[in-house]
PDB file as gemmi writes it, atoms N, CA and C in Angstrom:
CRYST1    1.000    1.000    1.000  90.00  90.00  90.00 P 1                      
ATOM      1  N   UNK A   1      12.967  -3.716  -1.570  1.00  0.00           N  
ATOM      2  CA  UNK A   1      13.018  -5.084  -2.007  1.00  0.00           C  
ATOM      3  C   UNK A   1      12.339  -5.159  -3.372  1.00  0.00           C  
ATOM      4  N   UNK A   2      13.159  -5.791  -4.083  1.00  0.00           N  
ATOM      5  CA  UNK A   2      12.090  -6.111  -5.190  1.00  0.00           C  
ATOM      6  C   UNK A   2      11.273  -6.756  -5.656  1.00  0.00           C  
ATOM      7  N   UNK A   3      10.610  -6.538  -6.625  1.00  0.00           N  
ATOM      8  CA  UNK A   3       8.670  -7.520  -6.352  1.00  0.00           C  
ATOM      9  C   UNK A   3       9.395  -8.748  -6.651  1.00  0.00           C  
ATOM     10  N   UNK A   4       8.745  -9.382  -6.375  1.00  0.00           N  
ATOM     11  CA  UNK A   4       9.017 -10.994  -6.496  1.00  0.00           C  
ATOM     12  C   UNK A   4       7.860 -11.366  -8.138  1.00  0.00           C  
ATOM     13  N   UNK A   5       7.060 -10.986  -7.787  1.00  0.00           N  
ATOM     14  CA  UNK A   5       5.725 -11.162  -8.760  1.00  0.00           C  
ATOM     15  C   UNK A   5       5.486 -10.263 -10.138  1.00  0.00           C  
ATOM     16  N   UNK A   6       6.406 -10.437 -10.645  1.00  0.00           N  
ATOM     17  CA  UNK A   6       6.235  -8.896 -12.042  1.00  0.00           C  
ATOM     18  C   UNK A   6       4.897  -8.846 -12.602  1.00  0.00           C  
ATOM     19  N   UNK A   7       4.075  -9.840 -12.401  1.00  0.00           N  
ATOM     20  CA  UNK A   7       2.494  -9.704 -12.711  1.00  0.00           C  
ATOM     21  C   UNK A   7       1.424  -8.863 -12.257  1.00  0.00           C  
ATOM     22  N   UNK A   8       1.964  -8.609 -10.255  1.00  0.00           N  
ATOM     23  CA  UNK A   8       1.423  -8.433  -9.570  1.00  0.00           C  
ATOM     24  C   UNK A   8       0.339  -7.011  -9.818  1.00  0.00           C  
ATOM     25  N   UNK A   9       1.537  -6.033 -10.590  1.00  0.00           N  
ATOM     26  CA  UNK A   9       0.987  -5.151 -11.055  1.00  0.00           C  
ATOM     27  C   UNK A   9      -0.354  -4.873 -12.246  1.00  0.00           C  
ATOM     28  N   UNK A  10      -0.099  -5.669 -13.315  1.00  0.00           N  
ATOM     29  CA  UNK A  10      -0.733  -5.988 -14.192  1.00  0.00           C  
ATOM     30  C   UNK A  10      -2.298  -6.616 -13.414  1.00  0.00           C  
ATOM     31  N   UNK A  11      -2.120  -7.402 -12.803  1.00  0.00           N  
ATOM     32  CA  UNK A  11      -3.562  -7.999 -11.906  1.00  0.00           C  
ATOM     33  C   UNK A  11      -4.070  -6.681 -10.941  1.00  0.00           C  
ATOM     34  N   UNK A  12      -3.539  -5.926 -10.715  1.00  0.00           N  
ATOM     35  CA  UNK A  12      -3.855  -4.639  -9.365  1.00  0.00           C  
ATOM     36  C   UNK A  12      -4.464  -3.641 -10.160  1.00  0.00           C  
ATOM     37  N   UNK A  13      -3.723  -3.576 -11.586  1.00  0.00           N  
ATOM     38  CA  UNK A  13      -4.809  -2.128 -12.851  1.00  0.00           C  
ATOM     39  C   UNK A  13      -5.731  -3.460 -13.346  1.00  0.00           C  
ATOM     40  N   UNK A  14      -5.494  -4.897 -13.993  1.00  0.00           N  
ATOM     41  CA  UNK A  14      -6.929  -5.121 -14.114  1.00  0.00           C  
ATOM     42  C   UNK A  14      -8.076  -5.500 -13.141  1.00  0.00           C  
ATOM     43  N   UNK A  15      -7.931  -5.351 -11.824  1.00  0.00           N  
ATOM     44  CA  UNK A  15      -8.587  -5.940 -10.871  1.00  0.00           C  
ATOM     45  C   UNK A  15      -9.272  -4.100 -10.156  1.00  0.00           C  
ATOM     46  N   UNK A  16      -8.740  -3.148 -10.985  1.00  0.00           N  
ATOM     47  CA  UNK A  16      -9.036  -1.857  -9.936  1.00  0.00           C  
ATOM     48  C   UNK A  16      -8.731  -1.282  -9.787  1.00  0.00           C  
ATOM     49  N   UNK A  17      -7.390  -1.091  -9.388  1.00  0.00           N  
ATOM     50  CA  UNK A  17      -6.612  -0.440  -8.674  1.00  0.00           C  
ATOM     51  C   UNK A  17      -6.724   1.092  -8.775  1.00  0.00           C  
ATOM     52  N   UNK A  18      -6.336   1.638 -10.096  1.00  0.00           N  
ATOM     53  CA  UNK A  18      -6.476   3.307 -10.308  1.00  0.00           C  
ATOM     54  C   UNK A  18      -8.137   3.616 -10.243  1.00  0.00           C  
ATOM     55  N   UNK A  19      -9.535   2.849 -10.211  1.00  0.00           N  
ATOM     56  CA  UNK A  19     -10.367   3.152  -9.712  1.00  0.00           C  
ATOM     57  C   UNK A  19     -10.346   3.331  -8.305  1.00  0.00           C  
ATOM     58  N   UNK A  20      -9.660   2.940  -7.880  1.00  0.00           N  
ATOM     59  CA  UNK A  20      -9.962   2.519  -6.557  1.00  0.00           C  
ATOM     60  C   UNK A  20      -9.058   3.662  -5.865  1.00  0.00           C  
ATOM     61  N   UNK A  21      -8.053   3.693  -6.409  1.00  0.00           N  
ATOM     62  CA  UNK A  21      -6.587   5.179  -5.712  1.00  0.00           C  
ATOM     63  C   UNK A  21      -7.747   6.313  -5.993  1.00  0.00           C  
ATOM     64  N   UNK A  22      -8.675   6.725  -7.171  1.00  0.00           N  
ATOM     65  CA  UNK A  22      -9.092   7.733  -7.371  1.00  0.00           C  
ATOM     66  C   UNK A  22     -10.591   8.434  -6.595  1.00  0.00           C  
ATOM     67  N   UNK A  23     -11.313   6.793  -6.118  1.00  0.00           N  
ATOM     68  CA  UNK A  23     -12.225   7.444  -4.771  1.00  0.00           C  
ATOM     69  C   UNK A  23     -11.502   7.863  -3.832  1.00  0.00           C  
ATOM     70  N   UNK A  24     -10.023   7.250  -3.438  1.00  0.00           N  
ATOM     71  CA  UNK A  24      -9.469   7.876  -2.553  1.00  0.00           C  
ATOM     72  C   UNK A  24      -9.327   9.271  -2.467  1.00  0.00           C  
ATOM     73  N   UNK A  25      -8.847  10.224  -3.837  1.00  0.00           N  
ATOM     74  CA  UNK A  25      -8.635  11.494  -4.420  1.00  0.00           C  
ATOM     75  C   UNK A  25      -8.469  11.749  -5.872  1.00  0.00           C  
ATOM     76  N   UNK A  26      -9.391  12.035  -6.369  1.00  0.00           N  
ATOM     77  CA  UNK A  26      -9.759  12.166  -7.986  1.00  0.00           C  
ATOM     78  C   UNK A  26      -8.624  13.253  -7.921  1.00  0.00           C  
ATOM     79  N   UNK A  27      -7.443  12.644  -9.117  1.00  0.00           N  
ATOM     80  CA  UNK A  27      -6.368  13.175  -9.813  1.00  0.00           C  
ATOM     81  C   UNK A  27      -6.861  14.709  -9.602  1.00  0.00           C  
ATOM     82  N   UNK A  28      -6.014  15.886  -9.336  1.00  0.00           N  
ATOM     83  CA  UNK A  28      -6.328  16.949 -10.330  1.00  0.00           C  
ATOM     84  C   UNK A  28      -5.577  17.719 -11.387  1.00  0.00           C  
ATOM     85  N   UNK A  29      -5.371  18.427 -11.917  1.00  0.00           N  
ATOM     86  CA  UNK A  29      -4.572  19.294 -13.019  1.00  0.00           C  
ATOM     87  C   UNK A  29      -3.238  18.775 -12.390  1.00  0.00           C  
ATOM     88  N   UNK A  30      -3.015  19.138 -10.939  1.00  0.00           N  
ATOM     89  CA  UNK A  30      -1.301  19.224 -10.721  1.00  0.00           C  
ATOM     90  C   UNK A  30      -1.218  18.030  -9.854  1.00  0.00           C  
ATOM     91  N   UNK A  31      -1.863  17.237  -9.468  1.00  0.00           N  
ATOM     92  CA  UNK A  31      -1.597  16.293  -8.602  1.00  0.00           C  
ATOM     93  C   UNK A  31      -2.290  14.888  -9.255  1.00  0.00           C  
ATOM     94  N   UNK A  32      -1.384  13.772  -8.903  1.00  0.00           N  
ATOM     95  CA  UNK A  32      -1.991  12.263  -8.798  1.00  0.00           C  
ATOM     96  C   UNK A  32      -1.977  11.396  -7.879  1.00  0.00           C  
ATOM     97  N   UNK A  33      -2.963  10.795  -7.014  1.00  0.00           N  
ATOM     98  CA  UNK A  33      -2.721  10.399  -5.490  1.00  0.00           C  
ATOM     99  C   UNK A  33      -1.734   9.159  -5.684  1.00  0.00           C  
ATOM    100  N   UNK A  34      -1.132   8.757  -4.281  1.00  0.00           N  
ATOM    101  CA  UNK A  34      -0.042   8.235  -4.715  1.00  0.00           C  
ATOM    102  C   UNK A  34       0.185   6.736  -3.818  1.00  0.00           C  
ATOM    103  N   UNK A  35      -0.370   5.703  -4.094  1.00  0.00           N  
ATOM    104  CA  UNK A  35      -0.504   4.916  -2.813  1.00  0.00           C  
ATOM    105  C   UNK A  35       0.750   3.701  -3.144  1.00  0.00           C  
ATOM    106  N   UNK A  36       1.347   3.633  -1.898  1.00  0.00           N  
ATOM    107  CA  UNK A  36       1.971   2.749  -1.969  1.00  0.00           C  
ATOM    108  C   UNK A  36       2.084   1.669  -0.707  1.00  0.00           C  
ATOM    109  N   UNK A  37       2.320   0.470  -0.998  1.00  0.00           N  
ATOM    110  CA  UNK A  37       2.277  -1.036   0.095  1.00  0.00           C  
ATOM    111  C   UNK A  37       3.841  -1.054   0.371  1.00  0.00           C  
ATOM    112  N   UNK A  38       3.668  -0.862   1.572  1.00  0.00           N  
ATOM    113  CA  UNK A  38       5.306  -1.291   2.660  1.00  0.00           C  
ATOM    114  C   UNK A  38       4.967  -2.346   3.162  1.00  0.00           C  
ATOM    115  N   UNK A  39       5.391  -3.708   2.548  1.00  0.00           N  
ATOM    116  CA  UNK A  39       5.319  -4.788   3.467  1.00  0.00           C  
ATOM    117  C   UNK A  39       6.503  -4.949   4.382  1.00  0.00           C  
ATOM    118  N   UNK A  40       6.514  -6.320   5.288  1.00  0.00           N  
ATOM    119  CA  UNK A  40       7.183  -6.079   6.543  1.00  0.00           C  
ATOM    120  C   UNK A  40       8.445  -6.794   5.160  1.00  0.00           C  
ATOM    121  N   UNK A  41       9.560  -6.761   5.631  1.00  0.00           N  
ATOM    122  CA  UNK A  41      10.393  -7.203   4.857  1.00  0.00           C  
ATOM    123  C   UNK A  41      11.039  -8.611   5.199  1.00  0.00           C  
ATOM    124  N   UNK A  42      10.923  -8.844   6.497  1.00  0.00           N  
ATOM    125  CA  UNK A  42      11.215 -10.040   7.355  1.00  0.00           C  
ATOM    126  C   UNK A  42      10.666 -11.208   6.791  1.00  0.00           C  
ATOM    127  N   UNK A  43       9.816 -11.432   6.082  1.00  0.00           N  
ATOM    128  CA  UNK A  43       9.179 -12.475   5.364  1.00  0.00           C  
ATOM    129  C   UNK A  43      10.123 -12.678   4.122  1.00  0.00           C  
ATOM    130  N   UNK A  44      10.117 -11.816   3.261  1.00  0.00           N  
ATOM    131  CA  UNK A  44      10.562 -12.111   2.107  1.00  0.00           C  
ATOM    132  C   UNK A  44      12.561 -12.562   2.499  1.00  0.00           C  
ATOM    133  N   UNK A  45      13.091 -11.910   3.590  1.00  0.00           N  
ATOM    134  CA  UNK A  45      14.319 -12.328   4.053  1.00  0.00           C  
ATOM    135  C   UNK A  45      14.276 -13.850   4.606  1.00  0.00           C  
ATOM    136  N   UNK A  46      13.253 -13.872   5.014  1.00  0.00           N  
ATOM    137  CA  UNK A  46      13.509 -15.788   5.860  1.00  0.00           C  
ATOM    138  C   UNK A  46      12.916 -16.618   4.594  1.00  0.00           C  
ATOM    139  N   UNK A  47      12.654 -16.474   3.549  1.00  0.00           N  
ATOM    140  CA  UNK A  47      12.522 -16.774   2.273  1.00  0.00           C  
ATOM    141  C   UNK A  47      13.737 -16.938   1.566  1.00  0.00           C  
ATOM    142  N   UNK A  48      14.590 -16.071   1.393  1.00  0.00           N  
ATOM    143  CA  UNK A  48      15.904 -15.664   0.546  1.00  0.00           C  
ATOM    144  C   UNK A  48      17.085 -16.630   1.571  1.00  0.00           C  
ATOM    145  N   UNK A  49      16.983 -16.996   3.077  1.00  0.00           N  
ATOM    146  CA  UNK A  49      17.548 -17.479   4.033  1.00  0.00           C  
ATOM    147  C   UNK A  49      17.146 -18.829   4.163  1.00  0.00           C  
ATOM    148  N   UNK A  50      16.339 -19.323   3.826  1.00  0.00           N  
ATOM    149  CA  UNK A  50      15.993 -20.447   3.744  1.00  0.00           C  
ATOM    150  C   UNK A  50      17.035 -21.811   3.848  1.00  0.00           C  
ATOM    151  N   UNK A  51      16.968 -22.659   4.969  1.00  0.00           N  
ATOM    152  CA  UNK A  51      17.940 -23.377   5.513  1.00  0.00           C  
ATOM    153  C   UNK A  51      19.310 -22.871   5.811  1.00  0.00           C  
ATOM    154  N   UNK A  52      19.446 -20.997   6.006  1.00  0.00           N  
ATOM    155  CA  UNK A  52      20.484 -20.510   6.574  1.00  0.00           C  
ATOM    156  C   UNK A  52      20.107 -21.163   8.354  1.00  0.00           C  
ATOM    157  N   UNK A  53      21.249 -20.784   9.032  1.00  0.00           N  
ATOM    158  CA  UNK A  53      20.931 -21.270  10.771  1.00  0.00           C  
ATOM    159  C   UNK A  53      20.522 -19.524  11.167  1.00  0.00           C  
ATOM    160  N   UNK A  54      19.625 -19.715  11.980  1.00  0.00           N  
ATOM    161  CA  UNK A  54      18.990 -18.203  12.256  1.00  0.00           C  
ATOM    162  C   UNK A  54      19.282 -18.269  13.245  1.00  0.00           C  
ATOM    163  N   UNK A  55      20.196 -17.181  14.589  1.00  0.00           N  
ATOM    164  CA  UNK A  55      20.449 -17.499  15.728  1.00  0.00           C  
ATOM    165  C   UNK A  55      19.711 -17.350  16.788  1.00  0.00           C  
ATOM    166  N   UNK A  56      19.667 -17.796  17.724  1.00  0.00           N  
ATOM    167  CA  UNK A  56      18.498 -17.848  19.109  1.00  0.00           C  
ATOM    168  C   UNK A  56      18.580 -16.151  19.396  1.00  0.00           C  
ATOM    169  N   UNK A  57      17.124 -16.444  19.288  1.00  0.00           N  
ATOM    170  CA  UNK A  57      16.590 -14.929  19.934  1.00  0.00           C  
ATOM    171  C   UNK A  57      16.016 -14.002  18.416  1.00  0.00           C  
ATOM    172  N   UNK A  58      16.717 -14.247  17.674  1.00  0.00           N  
ATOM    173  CA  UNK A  58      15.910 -13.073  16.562  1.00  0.00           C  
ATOM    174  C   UNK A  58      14.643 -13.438  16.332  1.00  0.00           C  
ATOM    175  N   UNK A  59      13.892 -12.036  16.602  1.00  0.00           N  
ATOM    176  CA  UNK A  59      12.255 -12.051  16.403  1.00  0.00           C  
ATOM    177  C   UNK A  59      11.634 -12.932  15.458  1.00  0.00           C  
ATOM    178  N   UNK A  60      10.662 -13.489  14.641  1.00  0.00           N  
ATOM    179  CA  UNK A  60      10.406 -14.255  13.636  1.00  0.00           C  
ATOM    180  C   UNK A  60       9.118 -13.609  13.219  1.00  0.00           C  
ATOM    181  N   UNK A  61       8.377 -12.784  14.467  1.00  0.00           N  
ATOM    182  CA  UNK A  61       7.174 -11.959  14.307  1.00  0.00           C  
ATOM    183  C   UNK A  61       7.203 -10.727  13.534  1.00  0.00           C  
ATOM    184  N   UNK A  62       5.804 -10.234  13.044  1.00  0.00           N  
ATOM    185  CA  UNK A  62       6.189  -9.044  12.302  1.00  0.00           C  
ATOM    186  C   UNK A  62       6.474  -7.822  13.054  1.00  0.00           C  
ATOM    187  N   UNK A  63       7.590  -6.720  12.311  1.00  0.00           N  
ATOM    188  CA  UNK A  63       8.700  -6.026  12.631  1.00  0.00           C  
ATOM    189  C   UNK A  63       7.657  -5.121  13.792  1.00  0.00           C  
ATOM    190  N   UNK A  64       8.018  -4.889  14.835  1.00  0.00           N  
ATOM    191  CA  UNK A  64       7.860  -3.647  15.675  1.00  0.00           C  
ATOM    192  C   UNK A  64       8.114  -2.376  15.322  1.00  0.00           C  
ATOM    193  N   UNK A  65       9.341  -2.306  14.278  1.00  0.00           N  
ATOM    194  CA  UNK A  65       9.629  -0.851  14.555  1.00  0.00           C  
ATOM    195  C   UNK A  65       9.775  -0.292  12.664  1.00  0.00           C  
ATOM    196  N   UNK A  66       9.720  -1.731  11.739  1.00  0.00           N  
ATOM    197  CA  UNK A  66       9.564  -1.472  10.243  1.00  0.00           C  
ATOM    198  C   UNK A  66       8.558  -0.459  10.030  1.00  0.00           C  
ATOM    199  N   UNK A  67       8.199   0.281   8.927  1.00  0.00           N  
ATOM    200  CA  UNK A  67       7.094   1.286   8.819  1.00  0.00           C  
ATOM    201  C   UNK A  67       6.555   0.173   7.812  1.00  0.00           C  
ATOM    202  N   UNK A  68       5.452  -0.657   8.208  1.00  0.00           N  
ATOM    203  CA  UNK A  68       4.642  -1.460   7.182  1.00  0.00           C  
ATOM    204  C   UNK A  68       3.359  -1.237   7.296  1.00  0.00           C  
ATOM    205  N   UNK A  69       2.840  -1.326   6.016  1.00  0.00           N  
ATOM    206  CA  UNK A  69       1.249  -0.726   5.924  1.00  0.00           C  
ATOM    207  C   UNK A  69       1.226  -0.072   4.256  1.00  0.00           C  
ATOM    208  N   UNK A  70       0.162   0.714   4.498  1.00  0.00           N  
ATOM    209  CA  UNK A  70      -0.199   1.446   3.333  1.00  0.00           C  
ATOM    210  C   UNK A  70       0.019   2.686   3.318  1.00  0.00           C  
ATOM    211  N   UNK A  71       0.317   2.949   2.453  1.00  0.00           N  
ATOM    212  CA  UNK A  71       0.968   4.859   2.549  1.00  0.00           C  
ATOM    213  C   UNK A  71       0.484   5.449   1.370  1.00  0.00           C  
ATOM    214  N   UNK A  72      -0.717   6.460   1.520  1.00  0.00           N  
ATOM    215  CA  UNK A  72      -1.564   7.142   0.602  1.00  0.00           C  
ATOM    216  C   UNK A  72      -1.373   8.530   0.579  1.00  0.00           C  
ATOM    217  N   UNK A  73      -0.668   9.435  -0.101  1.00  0.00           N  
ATOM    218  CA  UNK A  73      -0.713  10.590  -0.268  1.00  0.00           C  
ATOM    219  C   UNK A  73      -1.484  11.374  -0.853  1.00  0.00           C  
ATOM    220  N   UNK A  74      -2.030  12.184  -0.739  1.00  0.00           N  
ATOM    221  CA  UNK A  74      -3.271  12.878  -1.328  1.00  0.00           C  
ATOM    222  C   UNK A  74      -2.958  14.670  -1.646  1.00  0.00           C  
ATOM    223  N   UNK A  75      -3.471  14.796  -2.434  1.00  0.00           N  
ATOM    224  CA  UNK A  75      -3.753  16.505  -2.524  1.00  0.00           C  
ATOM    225  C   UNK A  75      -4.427  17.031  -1.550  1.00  0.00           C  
ATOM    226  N   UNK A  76      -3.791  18.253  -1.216  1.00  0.00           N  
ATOM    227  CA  UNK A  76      -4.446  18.977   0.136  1.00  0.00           C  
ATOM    228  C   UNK A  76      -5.552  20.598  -0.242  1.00  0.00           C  
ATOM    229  N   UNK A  77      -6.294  19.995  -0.516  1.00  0.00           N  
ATOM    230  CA  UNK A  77      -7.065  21.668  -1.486  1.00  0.00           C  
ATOM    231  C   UNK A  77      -7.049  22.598  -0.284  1.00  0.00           C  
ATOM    232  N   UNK A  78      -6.322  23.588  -0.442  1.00  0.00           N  
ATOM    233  CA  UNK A  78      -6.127  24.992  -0.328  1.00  0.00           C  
ATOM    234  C   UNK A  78      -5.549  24.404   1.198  1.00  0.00           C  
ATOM    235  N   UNK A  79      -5.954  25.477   2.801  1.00  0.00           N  
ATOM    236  CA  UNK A  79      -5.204  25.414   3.914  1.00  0.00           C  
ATOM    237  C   UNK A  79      -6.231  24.195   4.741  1.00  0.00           C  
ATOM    238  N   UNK A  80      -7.348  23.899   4.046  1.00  0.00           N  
ATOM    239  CA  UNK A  80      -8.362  22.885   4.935  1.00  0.00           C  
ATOM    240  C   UNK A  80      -8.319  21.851   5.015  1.00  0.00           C  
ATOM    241  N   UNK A  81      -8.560  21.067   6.094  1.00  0.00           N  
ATOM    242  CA  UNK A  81      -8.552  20.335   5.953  1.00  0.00           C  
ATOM    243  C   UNK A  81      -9.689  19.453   6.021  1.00  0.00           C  
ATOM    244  N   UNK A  82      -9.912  17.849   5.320  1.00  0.00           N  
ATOM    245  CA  UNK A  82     -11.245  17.367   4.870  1.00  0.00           C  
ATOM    246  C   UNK A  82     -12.289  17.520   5.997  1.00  0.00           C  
ATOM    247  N   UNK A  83     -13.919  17.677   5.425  1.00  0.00           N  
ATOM    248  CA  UNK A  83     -14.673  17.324   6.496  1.00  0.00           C  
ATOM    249  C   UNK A  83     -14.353  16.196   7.052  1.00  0.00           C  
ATOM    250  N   UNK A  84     -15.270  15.937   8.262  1.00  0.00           N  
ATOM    251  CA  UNK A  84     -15.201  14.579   8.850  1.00  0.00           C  
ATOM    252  C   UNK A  84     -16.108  13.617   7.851  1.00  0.00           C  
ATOM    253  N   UNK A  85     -17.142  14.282   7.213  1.00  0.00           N  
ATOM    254  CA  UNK A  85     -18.133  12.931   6.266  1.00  0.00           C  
ATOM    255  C   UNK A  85     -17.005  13.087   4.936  1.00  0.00           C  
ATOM    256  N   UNK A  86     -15.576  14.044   3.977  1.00  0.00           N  
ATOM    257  CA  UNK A  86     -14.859  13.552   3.358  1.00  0.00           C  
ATOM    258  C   UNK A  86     -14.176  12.245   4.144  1.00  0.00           C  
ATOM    259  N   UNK A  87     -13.166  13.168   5.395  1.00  0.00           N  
ATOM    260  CA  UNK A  87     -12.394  12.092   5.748  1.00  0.00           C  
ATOM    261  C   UNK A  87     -12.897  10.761   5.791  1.00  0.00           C  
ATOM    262  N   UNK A  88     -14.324  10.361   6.155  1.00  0.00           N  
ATOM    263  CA  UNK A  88     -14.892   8.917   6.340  1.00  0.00           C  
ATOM    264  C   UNK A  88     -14.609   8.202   5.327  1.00  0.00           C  
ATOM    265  N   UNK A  89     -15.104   9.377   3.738  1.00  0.00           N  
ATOM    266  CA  UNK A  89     -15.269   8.841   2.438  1.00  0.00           C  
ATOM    267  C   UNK A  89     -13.850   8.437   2.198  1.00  0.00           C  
ATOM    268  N   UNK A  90     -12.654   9.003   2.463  1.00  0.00           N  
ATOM    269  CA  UNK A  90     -11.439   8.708   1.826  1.00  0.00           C  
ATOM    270  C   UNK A  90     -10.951   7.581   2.059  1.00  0.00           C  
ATOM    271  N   UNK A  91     -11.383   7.336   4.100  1.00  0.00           N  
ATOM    272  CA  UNK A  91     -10.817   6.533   4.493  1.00  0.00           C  
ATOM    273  C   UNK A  91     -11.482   4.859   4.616  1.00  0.00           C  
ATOM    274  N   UNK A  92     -12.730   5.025   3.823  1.00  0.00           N  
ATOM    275  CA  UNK A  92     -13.168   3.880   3.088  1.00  0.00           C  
ATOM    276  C   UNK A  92     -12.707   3.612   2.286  1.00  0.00           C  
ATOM    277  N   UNK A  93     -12.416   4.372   1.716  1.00  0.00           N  
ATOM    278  CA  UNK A  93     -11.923   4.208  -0.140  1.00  0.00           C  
ATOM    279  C   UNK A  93     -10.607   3.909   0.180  1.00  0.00           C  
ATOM    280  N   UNK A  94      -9.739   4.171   1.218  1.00  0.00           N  
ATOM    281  CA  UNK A  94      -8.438   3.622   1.647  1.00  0.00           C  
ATOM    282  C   UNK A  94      -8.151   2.112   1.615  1.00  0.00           C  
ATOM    283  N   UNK A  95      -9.517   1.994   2.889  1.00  0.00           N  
ATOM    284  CA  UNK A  95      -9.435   0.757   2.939  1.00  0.00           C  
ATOM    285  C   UNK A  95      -9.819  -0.069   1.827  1.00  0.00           C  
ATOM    286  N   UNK A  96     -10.460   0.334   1.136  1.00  0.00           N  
ATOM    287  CA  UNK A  96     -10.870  -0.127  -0.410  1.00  0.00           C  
ATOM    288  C   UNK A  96      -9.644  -0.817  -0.902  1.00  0.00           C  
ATOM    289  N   UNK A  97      -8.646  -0.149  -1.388  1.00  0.00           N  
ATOM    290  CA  UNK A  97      -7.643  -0.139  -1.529  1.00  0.00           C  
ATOM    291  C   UNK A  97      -6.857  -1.283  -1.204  1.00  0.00           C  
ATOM    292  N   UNK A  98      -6.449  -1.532   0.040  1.00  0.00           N  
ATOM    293  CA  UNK A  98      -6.128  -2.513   1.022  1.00  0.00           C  
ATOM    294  C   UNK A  98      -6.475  -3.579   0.562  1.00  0.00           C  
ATOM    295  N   UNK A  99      -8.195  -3.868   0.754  1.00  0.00           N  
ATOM    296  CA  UNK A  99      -8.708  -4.937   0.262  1.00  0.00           C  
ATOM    297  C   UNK A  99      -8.234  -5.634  -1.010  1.00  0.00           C  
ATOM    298  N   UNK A 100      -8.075  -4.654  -2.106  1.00  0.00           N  
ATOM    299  CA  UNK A 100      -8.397  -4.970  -3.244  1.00  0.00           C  
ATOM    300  C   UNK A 100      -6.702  -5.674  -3.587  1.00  0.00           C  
ATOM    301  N   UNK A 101      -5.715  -4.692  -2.807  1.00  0.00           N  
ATOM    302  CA  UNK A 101      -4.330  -5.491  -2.813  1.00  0.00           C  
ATOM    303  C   UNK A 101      -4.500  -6.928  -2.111  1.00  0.00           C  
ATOM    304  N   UNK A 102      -4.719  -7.329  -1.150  1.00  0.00           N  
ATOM    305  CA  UNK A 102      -4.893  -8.583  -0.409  1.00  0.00           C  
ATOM    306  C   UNK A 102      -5.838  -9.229  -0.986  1.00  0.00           C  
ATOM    307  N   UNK A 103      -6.929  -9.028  -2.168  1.00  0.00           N  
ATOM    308  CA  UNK A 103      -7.167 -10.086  -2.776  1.00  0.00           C  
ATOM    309  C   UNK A 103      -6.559 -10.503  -4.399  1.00  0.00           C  
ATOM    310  N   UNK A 104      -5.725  -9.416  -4.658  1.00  0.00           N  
ATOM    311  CA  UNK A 104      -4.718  -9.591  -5.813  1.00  0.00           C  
ATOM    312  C   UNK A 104      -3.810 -10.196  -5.347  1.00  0.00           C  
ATOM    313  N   UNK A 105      -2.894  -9.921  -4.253  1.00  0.00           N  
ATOM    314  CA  UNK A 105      -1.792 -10.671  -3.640  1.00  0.00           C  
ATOM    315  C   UNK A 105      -1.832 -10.824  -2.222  1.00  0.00           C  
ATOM    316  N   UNK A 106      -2.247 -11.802  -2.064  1.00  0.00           N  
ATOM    317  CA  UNK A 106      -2.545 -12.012  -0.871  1.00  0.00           C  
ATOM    318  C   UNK A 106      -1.256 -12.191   0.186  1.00  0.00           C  
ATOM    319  N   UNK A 107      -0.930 -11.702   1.169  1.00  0.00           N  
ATOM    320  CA  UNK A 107       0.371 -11.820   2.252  1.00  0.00           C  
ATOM    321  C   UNK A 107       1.000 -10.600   1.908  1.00  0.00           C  
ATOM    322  N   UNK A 108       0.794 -10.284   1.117  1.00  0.00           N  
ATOM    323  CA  UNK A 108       1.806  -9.226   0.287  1.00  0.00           C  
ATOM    324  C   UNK A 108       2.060  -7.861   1.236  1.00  0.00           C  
TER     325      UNK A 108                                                      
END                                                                             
């Protein structure tokens, strides 16, 4: 779907954002971490539908089976995988992340 908000971006690098991807995993030589927001899509459709007739029974709740959330890819140094006190650190800094989208665009 496409952004609705062409700003949205512009407010997400001045509000943070690549600070914030990089506690997740500081860039290295061959890699740049890679986060991206899957919202549910069902919102922005009953938006675009607006005073269409929606027929009895379709869900109105968010999707069960959509993949929505946050999707952070990271560099994997060598065959290990993170300690448990990294993993904590990343997965603060994940949620970091999260936050910092939902107070740039909120619903989003």
């Amino acid at each position: 779907m496409p952004v609705q908000d062409r700003g949205v971006e512009t407010q997400l690098r001045d509000a943070g954002l690549l600070e914030a991807i990089t506690r997740v995993a500081p860039p290295s030589r061959l890699w740049l971490p890679r986060v991206r927001f899957i919202p549910d899509p069902r919102a922005a459709m009953r938006e675009r539908m607006r005073g269409v007739p929606i027929p009895a029974g379709v869900p109105s709740g968010p999707s069960t089976t959509a993949e929505v959330g946050l999707e952070i890819d990271v560099e994997r140094a060598g065959d290990a995988d993170p300690t448990p006190e990294r993993f904590a650190e990343m997965l603060e800094a994940a949620i970091g992340v999260a936050e910092l989208n939902e107070r740039v665009s909120p619903g989003a």
